[in-house]
Amino acid sequence: MSTKRKRRTNQQSDGLATGERLKRHKLATDLDDDWSSPWGWVGTSVTDASSITEEHLLATCGLSCKSHYVLCANKYRARPAKVVDLTDSAADSTDFSSDVVVISEDETPTCSKKSCSKNPNCLNYLGQDKWEDAEAALKSYLSATDIGPDPHLKSRKSGLPVGLRNLGATCYANAYIQVWFQDVSFRNGVYQCLPAQDQGQPFEDSPIFQLQATFAALQESQMKVFNPVKLVESLHLRANEQQDAQEFSKLFITHLDDELKKQPDPALKRLVSDQFEGKQAYATTCKRCGTRSENDSDFLEIEVNLEDNATLESRIQTLLEAETLSGDNKYQCSKCQSLQDATRQLVLRTFPPVLHFSLLRFVFDVATLERKKRKHNVSFPVVLDMNQFLDNPGADGENVYELTGVLVHKGSSAYHGHYEAMVFDVTHDSWFTFNDEIVTKMKAPGSERPAEDKSKAPAKKRRRVEDSDDEVQEIQVPPASTGRMSSKDAYMLVYTRRGAGSEGPTDIQKPPQRALDVVHQINEDHANACTAFSARQGELQAKFAELRPRMQQIYRSWNVTSHDQASLIVSQQALSKFLSRPIQKRGGSSLSHTNSIDLTESQDDAPTEPNGNGLTDKASETPEQSQDPGAEGEISTTEVLCMHGKLDPTKAGDMKRISRATYKSFILPSGISFAPELEPTDVCRQCVEEAFQEKLYQYEHPRNVAQFDRVSNDSEPGVGYWVSKHWLKDWRQPKPKMHVALKPDPAPDSEAFRDHVVCEHDSLNINIGARTRISKGAYALLRTLFPSWTTLSDEGDRCEVCDVLVESSREDKRELRKKAEEEKARLKHMQENALNGNTALLEDVACALVPATFVREWKLWILRPGHHPRPAGLSNASYICDHDLLALDLNSGDLDRSVCLVRRSDWDVLEELYNAAPLISVENRSTNDHGTLGSKFVHNPPLCEECRIKRKSDYDLTEVTVRVLGSDDPDPTPETYSANLNPPTIDGRQTSIVSYRSKNATEPQRQSKRIRSVKRRQRQIAISKEMSVKDIKLLLQDELDIPTICQRLFYQGRELHDSAARVSALGILANGVLDLREAPEDAALLDADADAHAGRAPEADFGGFGGTLLARGWTSESLLEDTASEGASPAPAEVTKACAMCTFENPSGAVACEMCEARL
């Protein structure tokens, strides 16, 4: 069988392929490698700095004619159309293409932004494209001339309502204003208000007029956003404080109702009640006699509690359910003349034309004592029949309401977030989302899907908006059912009775003339601003039409076409700045404050622009661009200069060569110059010579290392020589760490490496790991590189003196070990038991107190005597106060980590070895208190309580023990409190003696305190002086899972009632003990904690409306007087009690609610 023939491999030809072009510049490069790179001549043709010629200087910056950087053609230069001659192309029947090698005379290397990034002869990628696109260049030019924002962009778009500007945190007010404005009846009523006769201030400053002006702007404004700053100022609202939208609605409507009652028109007096007010009653029925008593009242909105995935109808039905009054809540029946069981329920009588539902999303969390937001999903209908909820239902269709507004609160916290409104606009007959300034059209709530999509399951689109978890979503409904909406952020629902809100655009009244004048002034100012802007824009467009061709003429002609052509060297940054200056905003960090070409004229006055608050502010005039008198029209080229003021070869990548003829003919006449003006011959010779030295080292050093390796590998018998191992390892690297620019490398025997070979006695170092042996040839090579270097041969002996010293050091270590073992044997009990928490063997034994730090250092020393120092001495002076008394109370838990007990016999040894003093004698004596065994520390000197408290109060952070009291434990009091309830501990271990006796023992049984301590929960927590009682309770809530509302804390028998009290004010000492009682929830305690919390909200809490015109007891006159009188405190608001059942505000002294008769 014949062998399989192998496939012939293609032979790669070294020549050109058929038809391939021979590139002349590549051929030239191959012939002369010295010029293949800017520094290719270093170490080859030039080995000494004195041989550097002018051509070499130019080559370092890529400016030499021999350089590989070619003169790139200008890609922006206008070229004539290329003519292709096709004659005789097909006539020639002979094809020589396969035999011809084409040598191109006009081929040029490919020019690209990447390949030419460092080519000084390429000027194609500096920003010319900005000028090639005329439309984009004009836009940039207009922006750079500070013409200001286009007022046309502020014009109102057709088919969109007007938005309201958010003044900081006024989104809650903006949302409600949009809802009220779309109520045509309410809007018309506001328009009819007249100035009050007894008004003490101008009508234009009143909230009613500013509301008229705001409504007029939303109706007649030609701008898409109105600024309600005057309305906010008239109400004295704090624009930077987030407020509750529901509270604002109640207070504002109440204030507006008070002002409307001053109007002469009876219809206006009843505007609020006729439009928003309904009738309700609290009905109480005695179960014994059936007597029914009713208490009628009015309501402006229906407050609904939330449950997850509930419907609005079900929550209304729950609100109307009857409640049983029994036990302590029995009803005082007027007929029975006694307390009787009864039922009580809310009864709805009549509904207003506009019905508001307040969804109670913000609740109080008793665990954290803070408000929180409930993210319950609620479903509500687009059409709501309220007849089903009336006590006496009316005719069918009489109380059918349609959804006309939804207010949403976006955000997960009750202390911050954002309000938006979705409202039906009567004028445009569409639904819109009002997000302050942003108004967008939305799909009608509850609208049905197209018929072709009904067979498919609806795809739910979810998107996150700001910090909200959900957006209002539509849910699929059967075609025959009423549309519904569901939301986790809905906060207020607005329904309008069918027929009551049927006014169309023709029913909307014209605003009053005073308010209309304000809006007309805004519209007029806006129209004038648009006209002035258009005129100014036309002037600038004419200037741009002249400027652009001139700029194109410059950058299309600034290339040089030969190396002999006169040229100028500037930085790439300077050219980019020259191109971008006319179309870049003034004052930029990269630009000077001078004007560009032919733009030295001052700008005209900027047009005035309305501020949207009923008045107009003139925009400040744009001044003439300031110019630097020291460098007028100059663009700096310092980016390519060295410290000597010449061209820096290390910055060659930023250099560009431009034609001097173009510079003189076009750039200089336009008022622009490059400073300083440098030519290619201005390359700095000094910088080139310094760089040459470094590059020559980089060229020669690898060759020296390679030669050293070759010599070292040659096995030569004979004498060897020692060299520093660390020096040799570093020197053999391509870039040694020891090398310093422009300096020779340190010799092997330099100061940093000499000790590696030679010891201090000028003999061979005994540490063989620091030196290595090299051959004789390698030694000779290094001597040529470092002539002054001398070293020792391998024939010499190690230093005898160093050997003797090493042996002596070993003897010293043996002596230290022996001494440590002797001390360990004499202090065996201290070594085994000190600091381990086991003091059981020290009961009824004479002891002494020693610092724990001494014991720790002593134990480390006896463990490794050669590595850790022996303690210098032992002093107890820090525990003795200025009165020569003890500053520690060992019976109150002061036996902590800083001190420990040793036997008296050990103390005597410490006195002998370490001069221990002064002696603090301690004895843990057994006690028998009526059959209960215990122990007590007796010490000398006695305790100084004053100095002890001072010492224990000096801390920034400390650990305290929290003991949870059992159900059988009494509440601690200052009289019954004892620090011995729990024994003192060290590292969480018991320090008192523990013994276990036989069950048959006749003596009193000593119960193990360790066992008893396990039964009671306790924790160690870290506290600081700046923490409050509430902060401690929150820590304990995390540690013990006990809600803060159920925690009662005691310290030394005193209960800590004030949750805001600081640790420093309570006098809690370091390593103290707190007692904790877990109590059931108590209403009185809840109220007390809630009051304490109300004074200090942890987040950006609602500041309330105190000090505003909406606060109770405030009027416009009183606010003006308060503003005029410095330091005057506001009058306190009337103190009331809110009923938990019906939220009615009762007088502070009331015992029962006046509305529903519930106990307060």
PDB file of C-alpha atoms in Angstrom, residues 251-343:
ATOM      1  CA  LEU A 251     -56.484  74.547  56.005  1.00  0.00           C
ATOM      2  CA  PHE A 252     -56.621  76.392  52.701  1.00  0.00           C
ATOM      3  CA  ILE A 253     -60.307  75.596  52.083  1.00  0.00           C
ATOM      4  CA  THR A 254     -61.099  76.625  55.659  1.00  0.00           C
ATOM      5  CA  HIS A 255     -59.251  79.912  55.217  1.00  0.00           C
ATOM      6  CA  LEU A 256     -60.891  80.502  51.848  1.00  0.00           C
ATOM      7  CA  ASP A 257     -64.309  79.792  53.359  1.00  0.00           C
ATOM      8  CA  ASP A 258     -63.684  82.403  56.066  1.00  0.00           C
ATOM      9  CA  GLU A 259     -62.727  84.975  53.439  1.00  0.00           C
ATOM     10  CA  LEU A 260     -65.665  84.126  51.160  1.00  0.00           C
ATOM     11  CA  LYS A 261     -68.105  84.691  54.005  1.00  0.00           C
ATOM     12  CA  LYS A 262     -67.048  88.336  53.925  1.00  0.00           C
ATOM     13  CA  GLN A 263     -68.294  88.661  50.329  1.00  0.00           C
ATOM     14  CA  PRO A 264     -71.601  90.494  49.750  1.00  0.00           C
ATOM     15  CA  ASP A 265     -72.901  87.869  47.299  1.00  0.00           C
ATOM     16  CA  PRO A 266     -74.814  85.141  49.216  1.00  0.00           C
ATOM     17  CA  ALA A 267     -73.809  82.558  46.623  1.00  0.00           C
ATOM     18  CA  LEU A 268     -70.138  83.271  47.294  1.00  0.00           C
ATOM     19  CA  LYS A 269     -70.678  82.973  51.038  1.00  0.00           C
ATOM     20  CA  ARG A 270     -71.841  79.413  50.430  1.00  0.00           C
ATOM     21  CA  LEU A 271     -69.364  78.557  47.673  1.00  0.00           C
ATOM     22  CA  VAL A 272     -67.287  76.107  49.715  1.00  0.00           C
ATOM     23  CA  SER A 273     -70.247  74.465  51.430  1.00  0.00           C
ATOM     24  CA  ASP A 274     -72.280  74.261  48.207  1.00  0.00           C
ATOM     25  CA  GLN A 275     -69.383  72.752  46.261  1.00  0.00           C
ATOM     26  CA  PHE A 276     -67.512  70.497  48.718  1.00  0.00           C
ATOM     27  CA  GLU A 277     -69.558  70.063  51.899  1.00  0.00           C
ATOM     28  CA  GLY A 278     -71.682  67.002  52.665  1.00  0.00           C
ATOM     29  CA  LYS A 279     -73.866  66.004  55.594  1.00  0.00           C
ATOM     30  CA  GLN A 280     -73.223  63.124  57.982  1.00  0.00           C
ATOM     31  CA  ALA A 281     -74.345  61.989  61.423  1.00  0.00           C
ATOM     32  CA  TYR A 282     -73.106  59.745  64.217  1.00  0.00           C
ATOM     33  CA  ALA A 283     -76.053  57.562  65.247  1.00  0.00           C
ATOM     34  CA  THR A 284     -76.016  55.771  68.617  1.00  0.00           C
ATOM     35  CA  THR A 285     -78.715  53.157  69.372  1.00  0.00           C
ATOM     36  CA  CYS A 286     -79.320  51.762  72.856  1.00  0.00           C
ATOM     37  CA  LYS A 287     -79.529  47.957  72.773  1.00  0.00           C
ATOM     38  CA  ARG A 288     -81.894  47.892  75.720  1.00  0.00           C
ATOM     39  CA  CYS A 289     -84.597  50.384  74.783  1.00  0.00           C
ATOM     40  CA  GLY A 290     -83.771  51.014  71.139  1.00  0.00           C
ATOM     41  CA  THR A 291     -83.476  54.778  71.618  1.00  0.00           C
ATOM     42  CA  ARG A 292     -81.496  56.331  68.752  1.00  0.00           C
ATOM     43  CA  SER A 293     -79.616  59.603  69.151  1.00  0.00           C
ATOM     44  CA  GLU A 294     -77.971  61.352  66.244  1.00  0.00           C
ATOM     45  CA  ASN A 295     -75.340  64.067  66.116  1.00  0.00           C
ATOM     46  CA  ASP A 296     -75.313  65.812  62.736  1.00  0.00           C
ATOM     47  CA  SER A 297     -72.141  67.320  61.272  1.00  0.00           C
ATOM     48  CA  ASP A 298     -70.631  68.440  58.002  1.00  0.00           C
ATOM     49  CA  PHE A 299     -67.665  66.987  56.134  1.00  0.00           C
ATOM     50  CA  LEU A 300     -65.387  68.250  53.370  1.00  0.00           C
ATOM     51  CA  GLU A 301     -63.854  64.861  52.590  1.00  0.00           C
ATOM     52  CA  ILE A 302     -64.332  61.212  53.492  1.00  0.00           C
ATOM     53  CA  GLU A 303     -61.290  59.638  55.126  1.00  0.00           C
ATOM     54  CA  VAL A 304     -60.807  55.982  54.234  1.00  0.00           C
ATOM     55  CA  ASN A 305     -58.484  53.491  55.939  1.00  0.00           C
ATOM     56  CA  LEU A 306     -56.522  51.198  53.636  1.00  0.00           C
ATOM     57  CA  GLU A 307     -56.020  47.480  53.337  1.00  0.00           C
ATOM     58  CA  ASP A 308     -53.907  45.808  50.698  1.00  0.00           C
ATOM     59  CA  ASN A 309     -55.720  44.933  47.456  1.00  0.00           C
ATOM     60  CA  ALA A 310     -58.973  46.455  48.721  1.00  0.00           C
ATOM     61  CA  THR A 311     -61.543  48.408  46.716  1.00  0.00           C
ATOM     62  CA  LEU A 312     -62.803  51.868  47.498  1.00  0.00           C
ATOM     63  CA  GLU A 313     -66.365  50.587  47.840  1.00  0.00           C
ATOM     64  CA  SER A 314     -65.370  47.961  50.434  1.00  0.00           C
ATOM     65  CA  ARG A 315     -63.459  50.497  52.495  1.00  0.00           C
ATOM     66  CA  ILE A 316     -66.444  52.889  52.473  1.00  0.00           C
ATOM     67  CA  GLN A 317     -68.675  50.041  53.581  1.00  0.00           C
ATOM     68  CA  THR A 318     -66.252  49.228  56.428  1.00  0.00           C
ATOM     69  CA  LEU A 319     -66.333  52.874  57.485  1.00  0.00           C
ATOM     70  CA  LEU A 320     -70.122  52.708  57.814  1.00  0.00           C
ATOM     71  CA  GLU A 321     -70.230  49.482  59.811  1.00  0.00           C
ATOM     72  CA  ALA A 322     -71.797  49.649  63.272  1.00  0.00           C
ATOM     73  CA  GLU A 323     -69.587  49.538  66.355  1.00  0.00           C
ATOM     74  CA  THR A 324     -70.589  47.968  69.657  1.00  0.00           C
ATOM     75  CA  LEU A 325     -70.137  50.060  72.813  1.00  0.00           C
ATOM     76  CA  SER A 326     -69.734  47.867  75.879  1.00  0.00           C
ATOM     77  CA  GLY A 327     -67.655  47.505  79.014  1.00  0.00           C
ATOM     78  CA  ASP A 328     -65.829  50.726  79.790  1.00  0.00           C
ATOM     79  CA  ASN A 329     -67.290  52.276  76.625  1.00  0.00           C
ATOM     80  CA  LYS A 330     -70.952  51.836  77.549  1.00  0.00           C
ATOM     81  CA  TYR A 331     -73.356  54.482  76.352  1.00  0.00           C
ATOM     82  CA  GLN A 332     -75.184  56.811  78.754  1.00  0.00           C
ATOM     83  CA  CYS A 333     -78.751  56.336  77.561  1.00  0.00           C
ATOM     84  CA  SER A 334     -80.951  59.353  78.154  1.00  0.00           C
ATOM     85  CA  LYS A 335     -84.087  57.195  78.348  1.00  0.00           C
ATOM     86  CA  CYS A 336     -82.727  54.399  80.521  1.00  0.00           C
ATOM     87  CA  GLN A 337     -80.843  56.931  82.681  1.00  0.00           C
ATOM     88  CA  SER A 338     -77.928  54.512  82.963  1.00  0.00           C
ATOM     89  CA  LEU A 339     -74.939  53.111  81.106  1.00  0.00           C
ATOM     90  CA  GLN A 340     -76.087  50.600  78.543  1.00  0.00           C
ATOM     91  CA  ASP A 341     -74.611  48.551  75.710  1.00  0.00           C
ATOM     92  CA  ALA A 342     -75.199  50.310  72.399  1.00  0.00           C
ATOM     93  CA  THR A 343     -74.219  50.409  68.749  1.00  0.00           C
TER      94      THR A 343
END
